[in-house]
mmCIF file of C-alpha atoms and ligand atoms in Angstrom:
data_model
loop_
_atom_site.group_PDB
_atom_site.id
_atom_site.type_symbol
_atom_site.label_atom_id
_atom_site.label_comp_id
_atom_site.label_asym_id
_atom_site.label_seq_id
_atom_site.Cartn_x
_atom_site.Cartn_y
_atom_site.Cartn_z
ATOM 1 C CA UNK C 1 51.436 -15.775 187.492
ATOM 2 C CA UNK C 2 54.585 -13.295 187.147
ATOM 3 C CA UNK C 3 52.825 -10.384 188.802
ATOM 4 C CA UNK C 4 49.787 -8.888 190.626
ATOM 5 C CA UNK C 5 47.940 -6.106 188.880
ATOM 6 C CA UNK C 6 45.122 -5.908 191.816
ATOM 7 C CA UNK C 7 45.845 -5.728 195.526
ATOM 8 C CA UNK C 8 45.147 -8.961 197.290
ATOM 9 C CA UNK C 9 44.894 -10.849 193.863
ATOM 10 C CA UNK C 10 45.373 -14.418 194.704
ATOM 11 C CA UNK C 11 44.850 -15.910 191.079
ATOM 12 C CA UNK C 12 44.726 -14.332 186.964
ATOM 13 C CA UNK C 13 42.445 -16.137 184.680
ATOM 14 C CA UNK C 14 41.544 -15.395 180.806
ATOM 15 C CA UNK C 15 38.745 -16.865 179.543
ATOM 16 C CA UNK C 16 37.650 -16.340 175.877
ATOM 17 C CA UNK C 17 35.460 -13.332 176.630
ATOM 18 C CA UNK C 18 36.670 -12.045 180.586
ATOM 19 C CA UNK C 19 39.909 -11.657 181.969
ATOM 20 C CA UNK C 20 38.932 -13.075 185.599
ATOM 21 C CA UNK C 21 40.761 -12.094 188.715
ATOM 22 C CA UNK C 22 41.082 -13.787 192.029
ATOM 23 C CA UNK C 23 41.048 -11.734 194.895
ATOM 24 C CA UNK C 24 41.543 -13.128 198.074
ATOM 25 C CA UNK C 25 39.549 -16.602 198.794
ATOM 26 C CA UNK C 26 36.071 -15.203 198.395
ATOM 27 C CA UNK C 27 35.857 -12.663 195.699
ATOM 28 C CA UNK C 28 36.385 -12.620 191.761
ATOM 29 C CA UNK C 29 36.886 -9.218 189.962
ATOM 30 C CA UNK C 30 35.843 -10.350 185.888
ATOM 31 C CA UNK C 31 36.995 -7.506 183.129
ATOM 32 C CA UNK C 32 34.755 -8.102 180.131
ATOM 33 C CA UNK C 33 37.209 -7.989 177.127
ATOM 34 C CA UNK C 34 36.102 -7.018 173.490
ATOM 35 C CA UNK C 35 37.090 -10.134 172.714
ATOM 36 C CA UNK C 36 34.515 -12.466 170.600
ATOM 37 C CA UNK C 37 34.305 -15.611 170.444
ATOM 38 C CA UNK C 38 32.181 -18.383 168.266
ATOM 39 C CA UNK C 39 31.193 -21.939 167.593
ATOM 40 C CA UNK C 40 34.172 -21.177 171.027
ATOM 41 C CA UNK C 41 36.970 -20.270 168.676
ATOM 42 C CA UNK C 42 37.864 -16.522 169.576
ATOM 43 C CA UNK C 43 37.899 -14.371 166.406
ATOM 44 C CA UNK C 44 40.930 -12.412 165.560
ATOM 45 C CA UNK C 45 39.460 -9.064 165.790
ATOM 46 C CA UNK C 46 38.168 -7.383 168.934
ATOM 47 C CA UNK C 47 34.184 -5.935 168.666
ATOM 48 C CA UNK C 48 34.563 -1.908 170.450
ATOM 49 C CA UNK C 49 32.443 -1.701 173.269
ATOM 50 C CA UNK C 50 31.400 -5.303 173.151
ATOM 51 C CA UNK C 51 32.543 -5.567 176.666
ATOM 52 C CA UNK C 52 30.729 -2.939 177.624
ATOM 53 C CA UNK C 53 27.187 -4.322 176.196
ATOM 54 C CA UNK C 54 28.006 -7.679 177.630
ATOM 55 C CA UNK C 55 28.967 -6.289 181.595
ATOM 56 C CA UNK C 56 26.170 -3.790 181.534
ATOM 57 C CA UNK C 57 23.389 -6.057 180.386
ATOM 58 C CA UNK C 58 24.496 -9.098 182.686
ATOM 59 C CA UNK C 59 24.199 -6.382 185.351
ATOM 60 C CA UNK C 60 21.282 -5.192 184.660
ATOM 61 C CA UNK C 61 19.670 -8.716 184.208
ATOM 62 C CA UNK C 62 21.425 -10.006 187.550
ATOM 63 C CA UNK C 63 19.727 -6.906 189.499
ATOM 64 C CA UNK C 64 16.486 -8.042 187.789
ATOM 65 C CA UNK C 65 16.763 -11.450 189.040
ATOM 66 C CA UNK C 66 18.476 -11.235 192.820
ATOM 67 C CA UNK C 67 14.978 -12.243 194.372
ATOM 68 C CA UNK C 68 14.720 -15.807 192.833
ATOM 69 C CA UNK C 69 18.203 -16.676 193.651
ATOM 70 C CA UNK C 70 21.398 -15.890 195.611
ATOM 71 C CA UNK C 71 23.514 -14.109 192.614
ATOM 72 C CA UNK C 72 27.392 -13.873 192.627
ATOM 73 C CA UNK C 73 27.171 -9.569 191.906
ATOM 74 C CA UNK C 74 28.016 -7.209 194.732
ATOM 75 C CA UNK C 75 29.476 -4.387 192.614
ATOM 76 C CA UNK C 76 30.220 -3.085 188.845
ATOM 77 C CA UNK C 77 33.367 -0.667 189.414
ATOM 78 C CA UNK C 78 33.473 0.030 185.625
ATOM 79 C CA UNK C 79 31.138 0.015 182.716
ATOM 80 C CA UNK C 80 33.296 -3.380 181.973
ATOM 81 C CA UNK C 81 33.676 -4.778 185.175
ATOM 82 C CA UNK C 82 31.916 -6.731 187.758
ATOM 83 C CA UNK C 83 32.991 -8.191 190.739
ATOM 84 C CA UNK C 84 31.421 -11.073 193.443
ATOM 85 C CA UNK C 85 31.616 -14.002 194.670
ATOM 86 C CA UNK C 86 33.909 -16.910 193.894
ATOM 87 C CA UNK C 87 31.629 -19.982 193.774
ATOM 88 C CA UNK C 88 32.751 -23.041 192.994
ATOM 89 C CA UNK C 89 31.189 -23.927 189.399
ATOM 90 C CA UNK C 90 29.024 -27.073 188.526
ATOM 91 C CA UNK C 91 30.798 -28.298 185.975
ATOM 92 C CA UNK C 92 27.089 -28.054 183.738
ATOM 93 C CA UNK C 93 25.793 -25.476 181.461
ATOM 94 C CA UNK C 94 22.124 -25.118 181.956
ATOM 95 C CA UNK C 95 20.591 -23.984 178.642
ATOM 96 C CA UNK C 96 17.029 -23.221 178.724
ATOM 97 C CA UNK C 97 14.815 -23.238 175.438
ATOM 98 C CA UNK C 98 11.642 -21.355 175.210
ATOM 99 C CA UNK C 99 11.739 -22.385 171.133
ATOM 100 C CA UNK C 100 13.586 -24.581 168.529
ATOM 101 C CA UNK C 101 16.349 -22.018 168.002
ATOM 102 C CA UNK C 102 20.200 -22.266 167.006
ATOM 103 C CA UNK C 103 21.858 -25.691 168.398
ATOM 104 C CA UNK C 104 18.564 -27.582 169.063
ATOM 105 C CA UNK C 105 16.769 -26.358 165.327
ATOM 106 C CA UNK C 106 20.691 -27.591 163.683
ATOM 107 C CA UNK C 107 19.707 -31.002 166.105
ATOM 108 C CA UNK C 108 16.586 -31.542 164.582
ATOM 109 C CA UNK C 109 17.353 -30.382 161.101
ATOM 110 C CA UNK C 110 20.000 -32.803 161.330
ATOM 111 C CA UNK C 111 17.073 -35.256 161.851
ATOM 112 C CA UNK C 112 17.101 -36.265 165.375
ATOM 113 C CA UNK C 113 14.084 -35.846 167.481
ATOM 114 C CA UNK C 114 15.336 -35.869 170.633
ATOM 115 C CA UNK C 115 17.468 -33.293 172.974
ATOM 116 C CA UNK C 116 19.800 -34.261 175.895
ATOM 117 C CA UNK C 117 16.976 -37.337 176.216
ATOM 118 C CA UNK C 118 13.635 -35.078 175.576
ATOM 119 C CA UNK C 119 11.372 -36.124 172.764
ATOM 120 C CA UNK C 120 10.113 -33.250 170.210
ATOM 121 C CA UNK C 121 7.278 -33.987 168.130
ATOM 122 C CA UNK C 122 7.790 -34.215 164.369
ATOM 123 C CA UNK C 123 6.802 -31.076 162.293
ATOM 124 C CA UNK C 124 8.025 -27.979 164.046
ATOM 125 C CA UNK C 125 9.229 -25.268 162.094
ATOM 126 C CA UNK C 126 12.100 -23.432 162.997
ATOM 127 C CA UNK C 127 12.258 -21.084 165.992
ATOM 128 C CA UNK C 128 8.671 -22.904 166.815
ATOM 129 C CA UNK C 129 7.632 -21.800 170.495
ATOM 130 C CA UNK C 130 7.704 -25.240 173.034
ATOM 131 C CA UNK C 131 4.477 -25.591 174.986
ATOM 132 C CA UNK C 132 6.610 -25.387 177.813
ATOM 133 C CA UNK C 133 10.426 -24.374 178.202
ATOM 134 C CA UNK C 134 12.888 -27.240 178.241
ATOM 135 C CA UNK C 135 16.091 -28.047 179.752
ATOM 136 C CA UNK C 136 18.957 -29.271 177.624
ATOM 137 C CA UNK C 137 22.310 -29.259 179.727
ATOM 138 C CA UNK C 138 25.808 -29.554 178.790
ATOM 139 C CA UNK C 139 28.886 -30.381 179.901
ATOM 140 C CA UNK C 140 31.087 -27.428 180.140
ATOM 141 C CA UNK C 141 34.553 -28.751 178.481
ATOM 142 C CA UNK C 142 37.848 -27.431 179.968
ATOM 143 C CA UNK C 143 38.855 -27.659 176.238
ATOM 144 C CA UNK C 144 36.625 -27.653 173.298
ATOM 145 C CA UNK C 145 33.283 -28.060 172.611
ATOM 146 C CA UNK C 146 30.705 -28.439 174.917
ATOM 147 C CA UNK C 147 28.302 -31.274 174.469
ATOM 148 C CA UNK C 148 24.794 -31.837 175.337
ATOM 149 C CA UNK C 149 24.155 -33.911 178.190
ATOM 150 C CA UNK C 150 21.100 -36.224 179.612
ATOM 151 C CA UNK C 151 20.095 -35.319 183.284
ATOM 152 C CA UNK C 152 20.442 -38.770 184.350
ATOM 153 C CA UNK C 153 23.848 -38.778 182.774
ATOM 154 C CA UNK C 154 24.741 -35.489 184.986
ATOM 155 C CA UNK C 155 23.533 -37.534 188.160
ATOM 156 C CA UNK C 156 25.842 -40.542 187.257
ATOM 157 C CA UNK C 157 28.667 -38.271 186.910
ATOM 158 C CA UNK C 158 27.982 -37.152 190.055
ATOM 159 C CA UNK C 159 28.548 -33.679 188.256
ATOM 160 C CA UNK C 160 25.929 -32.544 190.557
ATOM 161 C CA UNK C 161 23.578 -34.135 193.463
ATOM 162 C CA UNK C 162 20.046 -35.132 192.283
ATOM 163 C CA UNK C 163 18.842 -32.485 195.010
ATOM 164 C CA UNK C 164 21.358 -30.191 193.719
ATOM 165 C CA UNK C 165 20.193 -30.245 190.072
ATOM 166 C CA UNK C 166 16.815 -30.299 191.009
ATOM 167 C CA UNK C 167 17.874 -26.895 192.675
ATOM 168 C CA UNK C 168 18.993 -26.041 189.850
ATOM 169 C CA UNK C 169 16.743 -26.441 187.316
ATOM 170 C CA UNK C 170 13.839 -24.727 189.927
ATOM 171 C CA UNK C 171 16.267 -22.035 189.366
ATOM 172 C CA UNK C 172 16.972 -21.699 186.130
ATOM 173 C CA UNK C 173 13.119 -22.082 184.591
ATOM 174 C CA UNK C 174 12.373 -19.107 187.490
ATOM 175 C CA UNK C 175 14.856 -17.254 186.356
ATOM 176 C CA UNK C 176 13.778 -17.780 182.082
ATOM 177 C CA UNK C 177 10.177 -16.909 183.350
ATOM 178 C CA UNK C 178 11.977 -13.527 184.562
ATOM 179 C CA UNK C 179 14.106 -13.121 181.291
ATOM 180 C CA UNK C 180 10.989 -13.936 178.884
ATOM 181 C CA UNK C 181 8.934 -11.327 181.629
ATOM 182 C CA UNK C 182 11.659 -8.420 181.208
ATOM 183 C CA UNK C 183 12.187 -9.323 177.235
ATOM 184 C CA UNK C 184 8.304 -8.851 176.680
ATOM 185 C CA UNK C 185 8.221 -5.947 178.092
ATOM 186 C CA UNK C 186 10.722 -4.307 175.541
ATOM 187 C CA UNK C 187 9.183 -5.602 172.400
ATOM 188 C CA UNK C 188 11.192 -9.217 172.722
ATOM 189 C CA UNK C 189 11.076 -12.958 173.042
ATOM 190 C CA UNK C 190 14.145 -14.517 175.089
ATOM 191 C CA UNK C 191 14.204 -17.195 173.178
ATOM 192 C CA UNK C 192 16.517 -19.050 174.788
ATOM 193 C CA UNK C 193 19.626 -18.438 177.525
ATOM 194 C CA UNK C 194 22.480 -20.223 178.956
ATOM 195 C CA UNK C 195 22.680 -19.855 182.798
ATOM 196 C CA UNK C 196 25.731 -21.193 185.305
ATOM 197 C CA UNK C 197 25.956 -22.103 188.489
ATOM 198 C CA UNK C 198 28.190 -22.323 191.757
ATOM 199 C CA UNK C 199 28.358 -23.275 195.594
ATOM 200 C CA UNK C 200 29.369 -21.282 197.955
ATOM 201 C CA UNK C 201 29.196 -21.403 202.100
ATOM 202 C CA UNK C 202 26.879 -24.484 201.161
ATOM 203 C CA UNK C 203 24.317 -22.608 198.807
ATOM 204 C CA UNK C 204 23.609 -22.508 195.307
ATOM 205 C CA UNK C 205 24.773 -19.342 193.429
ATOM 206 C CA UNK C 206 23.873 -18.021 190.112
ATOM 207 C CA UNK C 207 26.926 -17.037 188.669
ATOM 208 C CA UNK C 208 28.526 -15.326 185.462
ATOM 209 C CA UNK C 209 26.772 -13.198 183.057
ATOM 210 C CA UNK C 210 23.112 -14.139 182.293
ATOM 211 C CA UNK C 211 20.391 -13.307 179.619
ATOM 212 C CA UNK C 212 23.738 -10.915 177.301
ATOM 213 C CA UNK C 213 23.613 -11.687 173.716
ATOM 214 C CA UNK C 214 26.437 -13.781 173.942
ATOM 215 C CA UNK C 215 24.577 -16.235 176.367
ATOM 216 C CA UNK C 216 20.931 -15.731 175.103
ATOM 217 C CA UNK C 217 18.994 -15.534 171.988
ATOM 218 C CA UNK C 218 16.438 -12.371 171.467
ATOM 219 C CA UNK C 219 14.167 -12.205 168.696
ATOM 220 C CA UNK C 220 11.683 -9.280 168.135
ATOM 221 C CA UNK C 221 8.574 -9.635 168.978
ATOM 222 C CA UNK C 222 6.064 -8.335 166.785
ATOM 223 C CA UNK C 223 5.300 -10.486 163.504
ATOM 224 C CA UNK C 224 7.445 -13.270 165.379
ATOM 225 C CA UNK C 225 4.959 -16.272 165.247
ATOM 226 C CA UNK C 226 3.190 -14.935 161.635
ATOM 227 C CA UNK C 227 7.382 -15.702 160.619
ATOM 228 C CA UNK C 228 7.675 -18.525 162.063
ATOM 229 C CA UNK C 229 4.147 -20.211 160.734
ATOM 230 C CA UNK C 230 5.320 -19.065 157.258
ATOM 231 C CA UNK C 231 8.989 -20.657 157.897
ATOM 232 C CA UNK C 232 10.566 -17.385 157.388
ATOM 233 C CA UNK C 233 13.199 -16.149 159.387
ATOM 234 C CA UNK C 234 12.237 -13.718 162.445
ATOM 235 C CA UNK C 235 14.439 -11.054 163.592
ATOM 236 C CA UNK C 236 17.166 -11.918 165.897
ATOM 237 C CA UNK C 237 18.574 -9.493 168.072
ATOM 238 C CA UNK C 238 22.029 -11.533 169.485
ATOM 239 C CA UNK C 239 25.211 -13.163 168.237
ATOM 240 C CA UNK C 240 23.163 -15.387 166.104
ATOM 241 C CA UNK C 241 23.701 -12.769 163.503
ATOM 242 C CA UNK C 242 27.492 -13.735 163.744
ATOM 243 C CA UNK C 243 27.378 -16.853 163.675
ATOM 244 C CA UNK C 244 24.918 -17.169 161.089
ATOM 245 C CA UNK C 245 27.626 -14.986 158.980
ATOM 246 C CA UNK C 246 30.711 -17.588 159.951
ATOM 247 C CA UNK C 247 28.439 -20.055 158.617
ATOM 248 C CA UNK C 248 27.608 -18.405 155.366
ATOM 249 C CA UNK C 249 31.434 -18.406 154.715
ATOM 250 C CA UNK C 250 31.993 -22.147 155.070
ATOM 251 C CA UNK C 251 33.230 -21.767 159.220
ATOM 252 C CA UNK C 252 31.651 -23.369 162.323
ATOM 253 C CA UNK C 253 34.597 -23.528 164.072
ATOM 254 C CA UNK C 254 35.651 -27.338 163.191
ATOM 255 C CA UNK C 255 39.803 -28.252 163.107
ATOM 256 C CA UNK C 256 40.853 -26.912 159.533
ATOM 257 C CA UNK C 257 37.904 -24.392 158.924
ATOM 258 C CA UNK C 258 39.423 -20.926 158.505
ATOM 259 C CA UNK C 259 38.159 -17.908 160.286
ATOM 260 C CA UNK C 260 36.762 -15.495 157.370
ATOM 261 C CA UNK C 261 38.192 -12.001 157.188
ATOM 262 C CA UNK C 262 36.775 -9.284 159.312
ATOM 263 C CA UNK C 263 36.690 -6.303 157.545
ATOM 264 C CA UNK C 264 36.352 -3.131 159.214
ATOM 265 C CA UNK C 265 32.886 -2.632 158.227
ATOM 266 C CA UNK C 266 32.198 -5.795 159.578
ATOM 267 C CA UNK C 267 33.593 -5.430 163.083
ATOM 268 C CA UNK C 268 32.043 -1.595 163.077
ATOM 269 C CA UNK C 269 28.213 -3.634 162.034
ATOM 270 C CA UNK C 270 28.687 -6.044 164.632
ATOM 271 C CA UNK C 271 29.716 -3.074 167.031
ATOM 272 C CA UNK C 272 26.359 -1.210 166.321
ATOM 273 C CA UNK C 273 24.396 -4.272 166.442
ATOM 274 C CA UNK C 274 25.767 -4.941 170.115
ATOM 275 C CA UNK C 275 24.836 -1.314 171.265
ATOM 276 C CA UNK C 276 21.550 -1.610 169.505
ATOM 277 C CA UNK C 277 20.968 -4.905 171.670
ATOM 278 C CA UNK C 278 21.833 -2.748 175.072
ATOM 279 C CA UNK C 279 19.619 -0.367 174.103
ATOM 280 C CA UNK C 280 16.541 -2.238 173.016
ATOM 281 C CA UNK C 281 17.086 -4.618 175.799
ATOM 282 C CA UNK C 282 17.344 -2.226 178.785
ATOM 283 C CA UNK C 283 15.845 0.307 177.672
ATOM 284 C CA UNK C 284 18.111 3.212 178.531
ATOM 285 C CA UNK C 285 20.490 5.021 176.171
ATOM 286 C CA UNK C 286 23.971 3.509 175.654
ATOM 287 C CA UNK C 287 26.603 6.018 177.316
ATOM 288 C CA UNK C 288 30.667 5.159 175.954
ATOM 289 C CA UNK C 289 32.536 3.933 178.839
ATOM 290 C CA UNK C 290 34.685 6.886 179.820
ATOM 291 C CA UNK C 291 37.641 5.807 181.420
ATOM 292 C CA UNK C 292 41.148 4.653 179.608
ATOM 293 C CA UNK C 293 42.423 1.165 180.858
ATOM 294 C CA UNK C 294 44.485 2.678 183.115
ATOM 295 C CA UNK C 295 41.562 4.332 184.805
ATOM 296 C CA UNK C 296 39.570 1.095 184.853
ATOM 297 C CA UNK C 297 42.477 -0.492 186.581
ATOM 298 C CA UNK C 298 42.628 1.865 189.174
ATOM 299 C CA UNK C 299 39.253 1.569 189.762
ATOM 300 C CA UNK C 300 39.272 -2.462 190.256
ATOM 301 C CA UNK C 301 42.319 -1.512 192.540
ATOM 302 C CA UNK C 302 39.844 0.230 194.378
ATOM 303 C CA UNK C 303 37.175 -2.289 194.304
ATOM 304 C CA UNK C 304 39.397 -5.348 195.248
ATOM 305 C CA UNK C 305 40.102 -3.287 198.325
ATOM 306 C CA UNK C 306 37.086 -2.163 199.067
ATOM 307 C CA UNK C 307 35.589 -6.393 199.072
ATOM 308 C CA UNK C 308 38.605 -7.245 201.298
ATOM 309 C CA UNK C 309 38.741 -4.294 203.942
ATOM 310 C CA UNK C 310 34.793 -3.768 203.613
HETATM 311 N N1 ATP V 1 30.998 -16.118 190.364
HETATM 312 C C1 ATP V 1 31.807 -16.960 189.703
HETATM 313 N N2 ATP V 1 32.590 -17.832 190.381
HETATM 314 C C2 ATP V 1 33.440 -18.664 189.702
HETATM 315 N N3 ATP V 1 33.577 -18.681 188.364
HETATM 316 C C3 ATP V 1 32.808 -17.839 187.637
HETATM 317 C C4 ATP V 1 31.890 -16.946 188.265
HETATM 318 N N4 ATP V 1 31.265 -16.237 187.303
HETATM 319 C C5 ATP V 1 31.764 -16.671 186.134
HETATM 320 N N5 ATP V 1 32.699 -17.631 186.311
HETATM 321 C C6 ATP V 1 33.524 -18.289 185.284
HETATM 322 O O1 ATP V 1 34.430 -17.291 184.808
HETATM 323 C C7 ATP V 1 34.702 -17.473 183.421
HETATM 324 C C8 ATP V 1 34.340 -16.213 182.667
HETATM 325 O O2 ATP V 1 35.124 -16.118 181.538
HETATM 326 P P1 ATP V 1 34.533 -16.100 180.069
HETATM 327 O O3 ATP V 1 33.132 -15.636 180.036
HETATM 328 O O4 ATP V 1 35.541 -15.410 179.240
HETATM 329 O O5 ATP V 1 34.623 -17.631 179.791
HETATM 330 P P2 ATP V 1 33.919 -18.446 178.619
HETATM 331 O O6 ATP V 1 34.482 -18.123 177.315
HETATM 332 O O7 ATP V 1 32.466 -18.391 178.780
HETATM 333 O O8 ATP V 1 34.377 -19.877 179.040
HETATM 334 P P3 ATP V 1 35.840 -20.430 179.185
HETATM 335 O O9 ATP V 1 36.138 -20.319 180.652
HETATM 336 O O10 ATP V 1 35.639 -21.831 178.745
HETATM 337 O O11 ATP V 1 36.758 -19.632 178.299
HETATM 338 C C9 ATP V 1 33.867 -18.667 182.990
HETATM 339 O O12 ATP V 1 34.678 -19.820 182.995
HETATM 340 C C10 ATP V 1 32.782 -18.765 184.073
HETATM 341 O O13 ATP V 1 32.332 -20.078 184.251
HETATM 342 MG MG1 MG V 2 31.241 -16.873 179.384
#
């Protein structure tokens, strides 16, 4: 790293969507880019306010959920930033699936009837609800794609203990009950989310952003199961939208696809369809983040010393 931009920084990472900073041993400071990414290939044009939707939402959601487990959050400095805890990440992906949506409905289309080693019945339309929601992990690639993975396969990859991931997975259908809870209470279905977590001082965080419309799917809830019984397609409220777009233009993010052209009307649709999501989600009006990026520095500045000095 050729420089520090935050006091006490003690590492600089860029992930596809947040620009992650290290500060001291304990703490991360995460800036939620406009950056969007897909099938994870990051498109060449940034989404305004996309950042924004993401870090607000996450925030909201992680507030939502701090009684069913210790959560990584202590602070938002800026409508695009959060900081928290460091943990140190399983290297799993724990995606939760209230319904037979994106990844598991291409699965099954695809004509395989089972998911990371669960059986599913022949017959389901898609987006059909699951008597009960399921677990599919996956490996979270340094690189690449990430790949579904059998819990017995996470065990023998000692990728986490079988007390840990049973931990875990307590967690995570806890914390989908909450999402599906909150999302029916705004006219929605979560119908499925991606969660991650962490150790740290011996415990099991929940970490990064959770139930955003980059890490979930939302459809709306009224007419959603008369849709679905008819095989029509309900209405999705998340980055489905996108990729379902890439897809109609020959792209899913395989070596030699190209990236389709983002107009501007395109970036400004998927713009409003982000701030739409905050608003319908949360509930409460969608205010532009004020500050320049010079302002939001200064304010992680301020927040980095504020989580070392206290
Ligand atoms: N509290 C935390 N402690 C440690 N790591 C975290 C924490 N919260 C989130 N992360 C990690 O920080 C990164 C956030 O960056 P971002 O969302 O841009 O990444 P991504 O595109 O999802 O994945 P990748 O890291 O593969 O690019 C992720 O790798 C995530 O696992
Ligand atoms: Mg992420």
């Amino acid at each position: 790293m050729p420089f520090s931009t935050l006091p006490y920084q003690t590492g600089f990472y860029r992930g596809k969507v947040r620009d992650v900073y290290s500060i001291g041993s304990d703490w991360l400071i995460m800036l939620a880019s406009d950056r969007i990414s897909a099938f994870d290939v990051i498109l060449p044009r940034t989404i305004p306010f996309k950042g924004q939707v993401l870090n607000q939402i996450a925030a909201h959601m992680l507030r939502q959920c701090a009684d069913i487990c210790p959560n990584w959050l202590l602070d938002v400095p800026a409508p695009n930033v959060s900081a928290g805890w460091k943990c140190e990440p399983f290297k799993i992906e724990i995606v939760v699936r209230g319904t037979l949506t994106g990844h598991a409905w291409r699965t099954y289309q695809s004509g395989s009837r089972q998911l990371c080693g669960i059986p599913l019945p022949e017959g389901l339309n898609e987006n059909a609800s699951f008597p009960t929601p399921i677990i599919t992990p996956s490996t979270k690639a340094a690189a690449g794609h990430d790949e579904d993975i059998a819990a017995d396969e996470i065990i023998r990859q000692q990728l986490a203990t079988p007390e840990e991931y049973r931990m875990i997975c307590e967690y995570a259908l806890a914390l989908f009950e909450r999402g599906r809870q909150l999302a029916h209470a705004r006219g929605l279905i979560l119908a499925d989310t991606k969660y991650e977590f962490g150790k740290r001082d011996g415990k099991i965080y929940l970490m990064d952003e959770i139930h955003t419309p980059d890490s979930s799917r939302y459809f709306r809830a009224e007419g959603f199961e008369e849709k679905v019984g008819k095989g029509e397609k309900p209405e999705q409220l998340s980055k489905e939208f996108v990729r379902e777009w890439l897809m109609s233009e020959g792209f899913m993010g395989q070596a030699g696809q190209a990236i389709p052209e983002m107009t501007d009307e395109r970036v400004h649709e998927i713009s409003n369809r982000y701030i739409q999501l905050y608003e319908k989600v949360t509930g409460e009006n969608f205010i532009p983040n004020p500050f320049s990026e010079k302002e939001t520095v200064e304010l992680m500045k301020k927040c980095a010393q504020r989580l070392v000095e206290g």
